[in-house]
Coordinates of C-alpha atoms in Angstrom, one line a residue:
M1 CA -133.5 -145.8 28.8
S2 CA -132.6 -149.4 28.2
V3 CA -131.4 -151.7 31.0
A4 CA -127.9 -152.0 29.5
S5 CA -127.3 -148.3 29.0
S6 CA -128.3 -147.2 32.5
S7 CA -126.9 -150.0 34.6
N8 CA -123.3 -149.3 33.7
K9 CA -123.7 -145.9 35.3
I10 CA -124.8 -147.4 38.7
K11 CA -121.7 -148.1 40.8
F12 CA -122.0 -149.0 44.5
G13 CA -119.1 -147.6 46.6
T14 CA -118.3 -148.2 50.3
D15 CA -121.7 -146.9 51.3
G16 CA -124.3 -147.4 48.6
W17 CA -124.7 -145.7 45.2
R18 CA -124.1 -142.1 44.7
G19 CA -124.5 -140.1 41.5
I20 CA -125.1 -136.6 40.1
I21 CA -128.7 -135.6 40.1
A22 CA -130.3 -135.6 36.6
S23 CA -127.1 -137.1 35.0
D24 CA -127.0 -140.7 36.4
F25 CA -129.1 -140.2 39.6
T26 CA -132.4 -140.1 37.8
F27 CA -135.9 -141.3 38.6
S28 CA -135.6 -144.2 36.1
N29 CA -132.4 -145.3 37.8
V30 CA -134.0 -145.0 41.2
C31 CA -136.7 -147.3 40.0
K32 CA -134.1 -149.8 38.8
V33 CA -132.0 -149.8 42.0
T34 CA -135.2 -150.0 44.2
R35 CA -136.2 -153.1 42.2
A36 CA -132.7 -154.6 42.7
I37 CA -133.0 -154.0 46.5
A38 CA -136.5 -155.5 46.5
S39 CA -135.2 -158.6 44.8
Y40 CA -132.8 -159.0 47.7
L41 CA -135.5 -158.3 50.3
E42 CA -137.6 -161.2 48.8
T43 CA -134.7 -163.5 49.9
A44 CA -134.3 -162.1 53.4
Y45 CA -137.7 -161.0 54.8
S46 CA -141.3 -161.8 54.7
K47 CA -143.7 -159.2 53.3
D48 CA -145.5 -158.7 56.6
R49 CA -142.5 -156.5 57.6
P50 CA -142.6 -152.9 56.4
V51 CA -139.8 -151.3 54.4
L52 CA -138.8 -147.9 55.8
I53 CA -137.8 -145.0 53.6
A54 CA -136.0 -141.8 54.6
Y55 CA -134.1 -139.0 52.9
D56 CA -131.8 -136.0 53.6
T57 CA -132.2 -132.3 52.6
R58 CA -131.0 -132.6 49.1
F59 CA -132.8 -131.4 45.9
L60 CA -135.5 -133.9 45.0
A61 CA -134.4 -136.4 47.7
D62 CA -138.0 -136.5 49.0
Q63 CA -139.3 -137.1 45.5
F64 CA -136.8 -139.9 44.9
A65 CA -137.9 -141.4 48.2
R66 CA -141.6 -141.3 47.1
T67 CA -140.7 -142.9 43.8
A68 CA -139.0 -145.8 45.6
A69 CA -142.0 -146.2 47.9
E70 CA -144.4 -146.5 44.8
V71 CA -142.1 -149.2 43.3
L72 CA -142.0 -151.2 46.5
V73 CA -145.8 -151.2 47.0
D74 CA -146.2 -152.4 43.4
L75 CA -144.1 -155.4 44.4
G76 CA -146.3 -156.2 47.4
W77 CA -144.4 -154.5 50.2
T78 CA -145.8 -152.1 52.8
V79 CA -143.9 -148.8 53.1
K80 CA -143.4 -146.4 56.0
I81 CA -141.9 -143.1 54.8
V82 CA -140.5 -140.4 57.2
D83 CA -142.6 -137.2 57.6
R84 CA -139.5 -135.0 57.0
D85 CA -135.8 -135.3 56.1
C86 CA -134.1 -137.5 58.6
P87 CA -130.6 -138.4 59.9
T88 CA -129.2 -141.8 58.8
P89 CA -128.7 -143.0 62.5
V90 CA -132.3 -142.2 63.2
I91 CA -133.8 -144.3 60.3
A92 CA -131.3 -147.0 61.2
Y93 CA -132.5 -147.2 64.8
N94 CA -136.1 -147.3 63.6
A95 CA -135.3 -150.0 61.1
K96 CA -134.4 -152.2 64.1
I97 CA -137.2 -151.3 66.6
L98 CA -140.0 -151.4 64.1
N99 CA -139.3 -155.0 63.0
S100 CA -138.8 -153.8 59.5
A101 CA -137.4 -155.4 56.3
G102 CA -134.7 -152.7 56.6
A103 CA -134.6 -149.1 55.3
L104 CA -133.8 -147.2 52.1
M105 CA -132.0 -143.9 52.9
F106 CA -131.7 -141.3 50.1
T107 CA -128.5 -139.3 50.9
A108 CA -125.1 -138.4 49.5
S109 CA -123.9 -137.7 53.0
H110 CA -121.1 -135.1 53.0
N111 CA -120.9 -134.9 49.2
P112 CA -121.6 -131.5 47.4
A113 CA -125.1 -130.4 46.4
P114 CA -125.2 -131.9 42.8
Y115 CA -125.0 -135.4 44.3
C116 CA -127.7 -137.7 45.7
G117 CA -127.4 -141.3 46.8
I118 CA -129.3 -144.3 48.1
K119 CA -128.2 -146.9 50.6
Y120 CA -129.9 -149.9 52.0
I121 CA -129.8 -150.4 55.8
P122 CA -130.7 -153.9 57.0
D123 CA -132.9 -154.5 60.1
Y124 CA -129.8 -154.8 62.4
A125 CA -129.5 -151.0 62.1
G126 CA -126.0 -150.8 60.6
P127 CA -124.6 -150.5 57.1
A128 CA -125.2 -153.4 54.7
T129 CA -122.4 -155.9 54.5
P130 CA -120.5 -156.4 51.2
E131 CA -122.4 -159.7 50.7
I132 CA -125.7 -157.8 50.8
T133 CA -124.5 -155.0 48.5
D134 CA -122.9 -157.5 46.1
T135 CA -126.3 -159.2 45.8
I136 CA -128.1 -155.9 45.1
V137 CA -125.5 -154.9 42.5
A138 CA -125.9 -158.3 40.8
N139 CA -129.6 -157.7 40.7
I140 CA -129.3 -154.3 39.0
E141 CA -128.5 -155.7 35.5
G142 CA -131.9 -157.4 35.1
A143 CA -134.0 -154.9 36.9
S144 CA -136.5 -152.7 35.1
D145 CA -136.3 -148.9 35.2
E146 CA -140.0 -148.5 34.3
P147 CA -142.0 -146.1 36.5
A148 CA -144.3 -147.5 39.2
S149 CA -148.0 -148.1 38.3
G150 CA -149.2 -145.6 40.9
K151 CA -151.6 -148.2 42.4
N152 CA -151.6 -149.5 46.0
T153 CA -150.5 -146.2 47.4
D154 CA -152.8 -146.9 50.4
K155 CA -149.9 -149.2 51.5
I156 CA -147.6 -146.1 51.9
S157 CA -147.9 -144.3 55.3
T158 CA -145.8 -141.6 56.9
F159 CA -144.3 -141.7 60.4
D160 CA -142.2 -139.7 62.7
P161 CA -139.0 -141.5 63.6
K162 CA -137.8 -138.8 66.1
P163 CA -139.5 -139.6 69.5
D164 CA -138.2 -143.2 69.8
Y165 CA -134.7 -142.2 68.7
L166 CA -134.5 -139.3 71.2
Q167 CA -135.8 -141.4 74.0
F168 CA -133.1 -144.0 73.2
I169 CA -130.3 -141.4 73.0
Y170 CA -131.2 -140.0 76.4
T171 CA -130.5 -143.5 77.9
L172 CA -126.9 -143.3 76.5
L173 CA -126.2 -139.9 78.0
D174 CA -126.0 -138.6 81.6
V175 CA -128.6 -135.9 81.0
E176 CA -128.5 -134.6 84.6
R177 CA -124.7 -134.3 84.6
I178 CA -124.8 -132.3 81.4
K179 CA -127.6 -130.1 82.8
S180 CA -125.6 -129.3 85.9
A181 CA -122.6 -128.2 83.8
G182 CA -124.6 -125.4 82.2
L183 CA -122.6 -125.5 79.0
K184 CA -122.6 -122.7 76.4
V185 CA -122.8 -124.4 73.0
K186 CA -122.7 -123.1 69.4
Y187 CA -124.3 -125.5 66.9
D188 CA -124.0 -125.3 63.1
A189 CA -126.5 -127.6 61.4
L190 CA -124.9 -126.9 58.0
Y191 CA -128.4 -127.1 56.5
S192 CA -128.4 -130.8 57.4
T193 CA -130.9 -133.4 58.8
S194 CA -129.6 -132.8 62.4
R195 CA -131.6 -129.6 62.7
G196 CA -134.5 -130.3 65.1
Y197 CA -132.5 -133.2 66.5
L198 CA -129.2 -132.1 67.9
D199 CA -130.6 -128.7 69.0
T200 CA -133.5 -130.5 70.7
V201 CA -131.1 -132.8 72.6
L202 CA -128.9 -129.8 73.6
E203 CA -131.9 -127.9 75.0
H204 CA -133.1 -131.1 76.8
C205 CA -129.7 -131.3 78.4
G206 CA -129.9 -127.7 79.6
C207 CA -127.2 -126.3 77.3
E208 CA -127.3 -122.6 76.4
T209 CA -127.4 -123.1 72.6
E210 CA -127.1 -120.8 69.6
S211 CA -127.9 -122.5 66.3
F212 CA -127.0 -121.6 62.7
H213 CA -128.2 -122.7 59.3
T214 CA -131.1 -124.7 60.6
H215 CA -133.3 -124.5 57.5
R216 CA -133.3 -126.7 54.4
D217 CA -131.1 -125.3 51.7
V218 CA -130.5 -127.8 48.8
L219 CA -127.3 -125.9 47.9
F220 CA -125.9 -126.0 51.5
G221 CA -125.3 -122.3 51.5
G222 CA -122.9 -122.7 48.5
G223 CA -120.6 -124.9 50.5
M224 CA -120.5 -128.6 51.4
P225 CA -122.3 -130.4 54.2
E226 CA -119.0 -131.5 55.6
P227 CA -118.1 -130.6 59.2
K228 CA -114.5 -129.7 58.4
G229 CA -112.3 -126.6 58.7
E230 CA -113.3 -124.5 55.8
Q231 CA -117.1 -125.2 56.3
L232 CA -116.9 -124.3 60.0
E233 CA -115.4 -120.8 59.9
E234 CA -118.7 -119.2 61.2
L235 CA -118.9 -121.7 64.0
V236 CA -115.3 -121.1 65.0
E237 CA -115.8 -117.4 65.0
A238 CA -119.0 -117.7 67.2
V239 CA -117.2 -120.0 69.7
R240 CA -114.4 -117.5 70.1
R241 CA -116.6 -114.4 70.1
D242 CA -118.9 -115.6 72.9
Q243 CA -116.3 -117.7 74.7
A244 CA -118.5 -120.8 74.3
D245 CA -117.5 -124.2 75.8
L246 CA -117.7 -125.9 72.5
G247 CA -119.0 -125.8 68.9
L248 CA -120.9 -128.7 67.3
A249 CA -121.8 -129.7 63.7
T250 CA -122.8 -132.7 61.6
D251 CA -122.6 -133.6 58.0
G252 CA -125.6 -133.8 55.6
D253 CA -127.1 -137.0 56.9
S254 CA -125.8 -136.5 60.5
D255 CA -123.7 -139.6 60.7
R256 CA -120.4 -137.7 60.9
F257 CA -119.5 -135.2 63.7
G258 CA -117.7 -131.9 63.8
I259 CA -116.2 -130.5 67.1
V260 CA -114.7 -127.1 67.9
D261 CA -113.0 -126.6 71.2
E262 CA -113.3 -123.5 73.4
Q263 CA -110.2 -121.9 71.7
G264 CA -111.8 -122.3 68.2
N265 CA -109.7 -125.3 67.1
V266 CA -111.5 -127.8 64.9
L267 CA -110.7 -131.2 66.4
T268 CA -109.7 -134.1 64.1
P269 CA -111.8 -137.2 64.2
N270 CA -108.7 -139.1 65.4
T271 CA -108.5 -136.8 68.4
V272 CA -112.3 -137.1 69.2
L273 CA -112.1 -140.9 69.1
L274 CA -109.2 -140.9 71.6
L275 CA -111.0 -138.4 73.8
L276 CA -114.2 -140.4 73.9
A277 CA -112.5 -143.7 74.4
R278 CA -110.9 -142.2 77.6
H279 CA -114.2 -140.6 78.7
L280 CA -116.1 -143.9 78.4
I281 CA -113.6 -145.8 80.5
K282 CA -112.6 -143.2 83.0
N283 CA -115.9 -141.4 83.6
K284 CA -118.5 -143.9 82.7
G285 CA -116.9 -147.2 83.7
K286 CA -117.5 -148.8 80.3
T287 CA -115.3 -151.5 78.7
G288 CA -115.0 -153.4 75.4
A289 CA -112.8 -153.6 72.3
I290 CA -111.6 -150.6 70.3
V291 CA -112.2 -150.9 66.6
R292 CA -110.6 -148.6 64.0
T293 CA -110.0 -148.6 60.3
V294 CA -106.6 -149.0 58.7
A295 CA -106.4 -145.3 58.1
T296 CA -107.2 -144.3 61.7
T297 CA -104.6 -143.2 64.4
H298 CA -102.6 -145.8 66.3
L299 CA -102.9 -143.7 69.4
L300 CA -106.0 -145.8 69.9
D301 CA -103.7 -148.9 70.0
N302 CA -101.5 -147.3 72.7
F303 CA -104.6 -146.5 74.7
A304 CA -106.0 -150.0 74.3
A305 CA -102.7 -151.5 75.4
K306 CA -102.7 -149.3 78.5
Y307 CA -106.1 -150.5 79.6
G308 CA -105.7 -154.1 78.4
L309 CA -108.4 -153.8 75.8
E310 CA -108.6 -155.7 72.5
I311 CA -107.8 -153.6 69.4
Y312 CA -109.2 -154.5 65.9
E313 CA -108.1 -153.0 62.6
T314 CA -110.6 -153.1 59.7
A315 CA -110.8 -152.1 56.1
V316 CA -112.1 -148.6 55.4
G317 CA -115.9 -148.2 55.6
F318 CA -118.1 -148.2 58.7
K319 CA -119.7 -151.4 57.6
Y320 CA -116.7 -153.3 58.8
I321 CA -116.7 -151.6 62.2
G322 CA -120.5 -152.3 62.4
E323 CA -119.9 -155.9 61.6
K324 CA -117.4 -156.2 64.5
M325 CA -119.9 -154.4 66.8
R326 CA -122.5 -157.1 66.0
E327 CA -119.9 -159.8 66.9
T328 CA -118.4 -158.6 70.1
Q329 CA -118.7 -155.9 72.8
V330 CA -117.1 -152.8 71.3
L331 CA -116.3 -149.8 73.6
I332 CA -115.9 -147.5 70.6
G333 CA -115.5 -148.0 66.9
G334 CA -114.5 -145.2 64.5
E335 CA -112.7 -143.9 61.5
E336 CA -110.6 -140.9 60.7
S337 CA -113.2 -139.6 58.3
G338 CA -115.5 -138.6 61.2
G339 CA -117.8 -141.5 62.1
L340 CA -118.1 -143.4 65.4
S341 CA -120.4 -145.5 67.5
I342 CA -120.1 -146.8 71.1
V343 CA -121.1 -149.7 73.3
G344 CA -124.8 -150.0 73.8
H345 CA -125.6 -148.1 70.6
I346 CA -126.6 -149.3 67.1
P347 CA -123.7 -150.5 64.8
E348 CA -124.0 -147.3 62.7
K349 CA -122.1 -144.1 62.9
D350 CA -124.0 -141.3 64.7
G351 CA -122.8 -137.7 64.6
I352 CA -125.6 -136.5 67.0
L353 CA -124.5 -138.9 69.7
A354 CA -120.8 -138.3 69.1
D355 CA -121.3 -134.5 69.5
M356 CA -123.3 -135.0 72.7
L357 CA -120.7 -137.4 74.2
V358 CA -118.0 -134.6 73.9
A359 CA -120.4 -132.2 75.8
E360 CA -120.8 -135.0 78.4
A361 CA -117.1 -135.4 78.7
I362 CA -116.7 -131.7 79.5
A363 CA -119.6 -131.9 82.0
Y364 CA -117.9 -134.9 83.8
E365 CA -114.4 -133.4 84.0
G366 CA -115.3 -129.7 84.6
K367 CA -112.2 -128.8 82.4
P368 CA -111.9 -127.0 79.1
L369 CA -112.1 -129.2 76.1
S370 CA -108.6 -128.3 74.9
Q371 CA -107.2 -129.5 78.2
L372 CA -109.1 -132.8 78.0
V373 CA -107.6 -133.3 74.5
E374 CA -104.1 -132.7 75.9
E375 CA -104.6 -135.2 78.7
A376 CA -106.0 -137.9 76.4
I377 CA -103.1 -137.5 73.9
A378 CA -100.5 -137.6 76.8
E379 CA -102.1 -140.7 78.3
A380 CA -101.9 -142.5 74.9
D381 CA -98.1 -141.6 74.6
G382 CA -98.8 -139.0 72.0
P383 CA -98.8 -136.8 70.1
L384 CA -98.5 -138.5 66.8
Y385 CA -98.6 -136.5 63.6
N386 CA -101.0 -137.5 60.7
Q387 CA -101.2 -136.4 57.1
R388 CA -103.2 -137.4 54.1
L389 CA -101.9 -136.8 50.6
D390 CA -104.4 -136.8 47.7
L391 CA -102.2 -137.5 44.6
H392 CA -103.9 -137.0 41.3
L393 CA -102.9 -140.1 39.2
E394 CA -104.4 -141.6 36.1
D395 CA -105.6 -145.2 36.3
A396 CA -102.5 -146.6 34.6
H397 CA -100.2 -144.8 37.1
K398 CA -102.3 -145.9 40.0
A399 CA -102.1 -149.5 38.8
A400 CA -98.3 -149.2 38.4
V401 CA -97.9 -147.9 41.9
I402 CA -100.0 -150.7 43.5
D403 CA -98.3 -153.3 41.4
S404 CA -94.8 -152.1 42.4
F405 CA -95.7 -151.8 46.1
T406 CA -97.4 -155.3 46.1
K407 CA -94.6 -157.2 44.3
N408 CA -91.7 -155.2 45.7
P409 CA -92.6 -153.2 48.8
P410 CA -89.9 -150.8 50.1
T411 CA -87.7 -152.2 52.9
E412 CA -87.4 -148.7 54.5
V413 CA -89.1 -145.3 54.3
A414 CA -87.2 -142.1 55.2
G415 CA -84.5 -144.3 56.8
I416 CA -87.0 -146.3 59.0
K417 CA -87.2 -150.0 58.4
V418 CA -90.5 -151.5 57.2
Q419 CA -91.4 -154.2 59.8
E420 CA -94.6 -155.5 58.1
V421 CA -96.7 -155.0 55.0
G422 CA -100.5 -155.1 55.5
R423 CA -102.9 -155.7 52.6
K424 CA -106.3 -155.5 54.4
D425 CA -107.3 -152.4 52.4
G426 CA -104.7 -150.9 50.0
I427 CA -101.1 -151.4 51.1
K428 CA -100.0 -150.4 54.6
L429 CA -96.4 -150.2 55.6
Y430 CA -95.9 -150.7 59.4
L431 CA -92.5 -149.1 60.3
E432 CA -90.3 -150.3 63.2
D433 CA -90.6 -147.1 65.2
G434 CA -94.4 -147.3 65.2
S435 CA -94.9 -145.0 62.2
W436 CA -97.1 -146.2 59.3
V437 CA -98.0 -145.4 55.7
L438 CA -101.1 -146.5 53.9
L439 CA -101.7 -146.3 50.1
R440 CA -105.3 -146.6 48.9
P441 CA -106.3 -145.9 45.3
S442 CA -109.7 -144.3 44.9
G443 CA -112.2 -146.6 43.1
T444 CA -114.1 -143.6 41.7
E445 CA -111.7 -140.8 41.1
P446 CA -108.2 -140.4 39.6
L447 CA -106.6 -140.3 43.1
M448 CA -104.1 -142.2 45.1
R449 CA -104.6 -141.4 48.8
V450 CA -101.5 -141.7 51.0
Y451 CA -102.1 -141.7 54.8
L452 CA -99.2 -141.5 57.2
E453 CA -98.6 -141.2 60.9
T454 CA -95.4 -140.7 62.8
N455 CA -94.0 -139.2 66.1
S456 CA -92.4 -136.0 64.9
P457 CA -93.1 -133.2 62.4
E458 CA -89.6 -133.7 60.8
K459 CA -90.3 -137.4 60.1
Q460 CA -93.8 -136.5 58.9
S461 CA -92.4 -134.2 56.2
Q462 CA -89.6 -136.7 55.3
I463 CA -92.0 -139.6 54.9
A464 CA -94.5 -137.5 52.9
Q465 CA -91.6 -136.3 50.6
Q466 CA -90.2 -139.8 50.0
M467 CA -93.6 -141.3 49.3
E468 CA -94.5 -138.6 46.8
Q469 CA -91.1 -139.0 45.1
T470 CA -91.4 -142.8 44.9
I471 CA -94.9 -142.7 43.5
N472 CA -94.0 -140.0 40.9
Q473 CA -91.1 -142.2 39.7
L474 CA -93.5 -145.1 39.1
E475 CA -95.4 -143.2 36.4
P476 CA -95.6 -145.6 33.4
A477 CA -93.8 -144.5 30.2
E478 CA -96.2 -143.2 27.5
V479 CA -96.6 -145.7 24.7

């Protein structure tokens, strides 16, 4: 494959490059991207620092990782590759403590089975910043997709990243407090990398644990490795059947969390962020700023105001939250898509830690999880009602909508005045009663995502209806 024909298929999104295995995610393109990353490494690190490589449970992910390792040793780097599939937060933590030149992680996270991906994690243990990924993308054009020579393989060694990570996680948790609560927990690994990690932590913390789907299945049982409602039906049923205290899950590379309360309700990430912000302050005496993306609940703002904490709003993508965590003390940073990190942890989202912090909150309070959720929402002057519309629009229609909202934003939505228009990421309308609407066009799919939050179900349906109507009317006339 020539350089020109393959590089136009390689597109980096908010978290690295993802593609369909055997279509664009091929061994030759992995060689090309690895060389592009290596060109960046040459400018940032000396070659006495090892490059770490890890992978998730996907089809061929381990082979893609080995291919990248062989390319890197050809270029004079030493490589340490994990001894089995591994969570993203685990390889990120090891990238920091092993004085590495960063890590390559082969994962497509929560995407369906046909996808694989690769992301570069610098030695600060968080997602690469746009400056770094822009440099890597610029390097792709001139990078060769030739296979590695197969020489110098003595510079590739395997290692187990688990012990150091677990030791660290136990310093962030009150293990004895969780043990004394004797929690009954159901855990659905969703065939992900958290198996052997989250179940180990639960057992170490004295939880009575039943685990599901704890083997590698490259098809994820025919579902998706995404800890959301339709994927968690078995977990919900088990929690209800055995009257467990909670149910836990992670996505494919274990950086996102999934939480089910004792009644079998799947908690939204917005709810979990609020619950844990309260737990960290009230029960653990922690402090710091709260950081959320533009699409995440403003209940966090109410909560921050109540406790006199700074609140920061970032663009979508954990890399922006991670950046803020490296600049200042952050109590909790998170996004509505299910990622969070906390003070004292690495600037990378971690589903394993998030899950355990919810168990810890129950242990501290001695109350059912559903009650803790109610108390947290009430303390933040909630509830607020959220919705996300995924509108299928072609590129021309998407462009017309963004153009119209940029040049001539509405002055009111559903009879509520627009107070401010934000352009940090997409277009966000802040309404005078505290409601908000965010429009974000997808960069990879024919979709316009519309997020909204307001204080009543009636307003929620009115705002959703008006936004959909307005957007449909902006469809460009066919030429």
